[in-house]
Amino acid sequence: MTEEGDTVRVTLRGELDVMVAGQVGEVIRRHLAAGRPQLIDLSEVVFIDSTGLAAIVKSAPTEAERALMTLRRSRHHQANRLFALTGTDRLFRFEAEPSSEAEPASDTNGTGPA
């Protein structure tokens, strides 16, 4: 956990499952109770199970609390897919994805555009 101005950045790594869900929920709730905006950084989360997802959702049960939270998407498909499959991605604000210029396609030998 780090502080960036008024915002608390909660960085999660590895697996967000039954083993750590309670601790994650506690940290998020503590900062919400203090009215602190939070960036929940999921970029290094490789796996989320239902208890991990529930910890995030239950830590901010009201729209006003969720308004203090911004989530950074995981780099791993499974973690992001769980939010989409359950519809919980509609409950939270996610950080804007960085726009990237499309790389030109290369031919089969990699020497240039196709």
Short mmCIF file of C-alpha atoms in Angstrom, two decimals:
data_model
loop_
_atom_site.label_atom_id
_atom_site.label_comp_id
_atom_site.label_asym_id
_atom_site.label_seq_id
_atom_site.Cartn_x
_atom_site.Cartn_y
_atom_site.Cartn_z
CA MET A 1 0.00 0.00 0.00
CA THR A 2 1.30 3.43 -0.94
CA GLU A 3 -0.09 6.94 -0.82
CA GLU A 4 -0.13 9.12 -3.91
CA GLY A 5 -1.36 12.52 -2.79
CA ASP A 6 -4.84 12.05 -1.32
CA THR A 7 -5.23 8.66 -2.99
CA VAL A 8 -4.25 5.40 -1.34
CA ARG A 9 -2.92 2.83 -3.78
CA VAL A 10 -3.62 -0.76 -2.71
CA THR A 11 -1.49 -3.09 -4.82
CA LEU A 12 -2.52 -6.73 -4.93
CA ARG A 13 -0.31 -9.49 -6.34
CA GLY A 14 -0.59 -13.19 -7.02
CA GLU A 15 -3.83 -14.94 -6.14
CA LEU A 16 -6.80 -13.17 -4.60
CA ASP A 17 -8.59 -16.11 -3.02
CA VAL A 18 -10.05 -17.38 0.23
CA MET A 19 -6.62 -17.22 1.91
CA VAL A 20 -6.27 -13.43 1.57
CA ALA A 21 -9.78 -12.14 0.82
CA GLY A 22 -10.50 -11.14 4.41
CA GLN A 23 -7.33 -9.07 4.69
CA VAL A 24 -8.00 -7.35 1.37
CA GLY A 25 -11.53 -6.43 2.40
CA GLU A 26 -10.29 -5.03 5.73
CA VAL A 27 -7.72 -2.76 4.08
CA ILE A 28 -10.22 -1.41 1.56
CA ARG A 29 -12.92 -0.83 4.21
CA ARG A 30 -10.50 0.95 6.55
CA HIS A 31 -9.60 3.55 3.93
CA LEU A 32 -13.19 3.94 2.75
CA ALA A 33 -14.27 4.59 6.35
CA ALA A 34 -11.73 7.40 6.45
CA GLY A 35 -13.13 8.81 3.20
CA ARG A 36 -9.87 8.20 1.34
CA PRO A 37 -10.02 7.67 -2.44
CA GLN A 38 -8.36 4.42 -3.48
CA LEU A 39 -6.72 2.94 -6.53
CA ILE A 40 -7.04 -0.83 -6.26
CA ASP A 41 -4.20 -2.07 -8.45
CA LEU A 42 -5.01 -5.56 -9.75
CA SER A 43 -2.37 -5.49 -12.50
CA GLU A 44 -0.27 -8.23 -10.86
CA VAL A 45 -3.21 -10.43 -9.81
CA VAL A 46 -3.04 -13.71 -11.76
CA PHE A 47 -6.15 -15.36 -10.29
CA ILE A 48 -9.31 -14.24 -8.49
CA ASP A 49 -11.86 -16.66 -7.06
CA SER A 50 -15.37 -15.87 -5.88
CA THR A 51 -14.21 -15.02 -2.35
CA GLY A 52 -11.64 -12.57 -3.68
CA LEU A 53 -14.22 -10.89 -5.87
CA ALA A 54 -16.70 -10.84 -2.99
CA ALA A 55 -14.11 -9.15 -0.76
CA ILE A 56 -13.83 -6.26 -3.20
CA VAL A 57 -17.59 -6.00 -3.79
CA LYS A 58 -18.58 -6.28 -0.11
CA SER A 59 -15.94 -3.78 0.99
CA ALA A 60 -17.83 -1.05 -0.89
CA PRO A 61 -21.54 -1.89 -0.71
CA THR A 62 -22.82 1.59 -1.57
CA GLU A 63 -22.48 3.65 -4.70
CA ALA A 64 -20.91 6.46 -2.65
CA GLU A 65 -18.20 4.12 -1.39
CA ARG A 66 -17.58 2.70 -4.87
CA ALA A 67 -17.22 6.27 -6.13
CA LEU A 68 -14.07 6.54 -4.00
CA MET A 69 -12.56 3.50 -5.72
CA THR A 70 -10.83 3.10 -9.05
CA LEU A 71 -9.66 -0.34 -10.13
CA ARG A 72 -6.64 -0.99 -12.33
CA ARG A 73 -7.24 -4.07 -14.48
CA SER A 74 -5.13 -7.18 -14.18
CA ARG A 75 -2.71 -8.11 -16.95
CA HIS A 76 -4.15 -11.61 -16.71
CA HIS A 77 -7.27 -12.65 -18.59
CA GLN A 78 -8.87 -14.80 -15.86
CA ALA A 79 -8.94 -12.01 -13.30
CA ASN A 80 -10.57 -9.55 -15.70
CA ARG A 81 -12.97 -12.14 -17.09
CA LEU A 82 -14.42 -12.87 -13.64
CA PHE A 83 -15.52 -9.24 -13.29
CA ALA A 84 -17.15 -9.38 -16.75
CA LEU A 85 -18.83 -12.78 -16.29
CA THR A 86 -20.40 -11.77 -12.99
CA GLY A 87 -21.42 -8.28 -14.11
CA THR A 88 -19.49 -6.71 -11.27
CA ASP A 89 -17.42 -4.76 -13.80
CA ARG A 90 -20.47 -2.47 -14.04
CA LEU A 91 -20.27 -1.65 -10.33
CA PHE A 92 -16.80 -0.14 -10.39
CA ARG A 93 -14.86 2.51 -12.25
CA PHE A 94 -11.84 1.04 -13.99
CA GLU A 95 -8.79 3.06 -14.87
CA ALA A 96 -8.73 3.98 -18.55
CA GLU A 97 -6.71 1.58 -20.63
CA PRO A 98 -3.61 3.25 -22.08
CA SER A 99 -4.12 3.80 -25.79
CA SER A 100 -1.46 2.28 -27.94
CA GLU A 101 -0.71 2.77 -31.58
CA ALA A 102 -1.32 -0.39 -33.56
CA GLU A 103 1.87 -2.00 -34.74
CA PRO A 104 2.03 -2.53 -38.50
CA ALA A 105 1.46 -6.14 -39.45
CA SER A 106 4.52 -7.98 -40.69
CA ASP A 107 4.75 -10.66 -43.31
CA THR A 108 5.59 -14.22 -42.41
CA ASN A 109 9.33 -13.67 -42.30
CA GLY A 110 9.01 -10.57 -40.10
CA THR A 111 10.67 -8.18 -42.54
CA GLY A 112 7.98 -5.58 -42.86
CA PRO A 113 4.35 -4.73 -43.40
CA ALA A 114 2.17 -7.38 -44.96
#
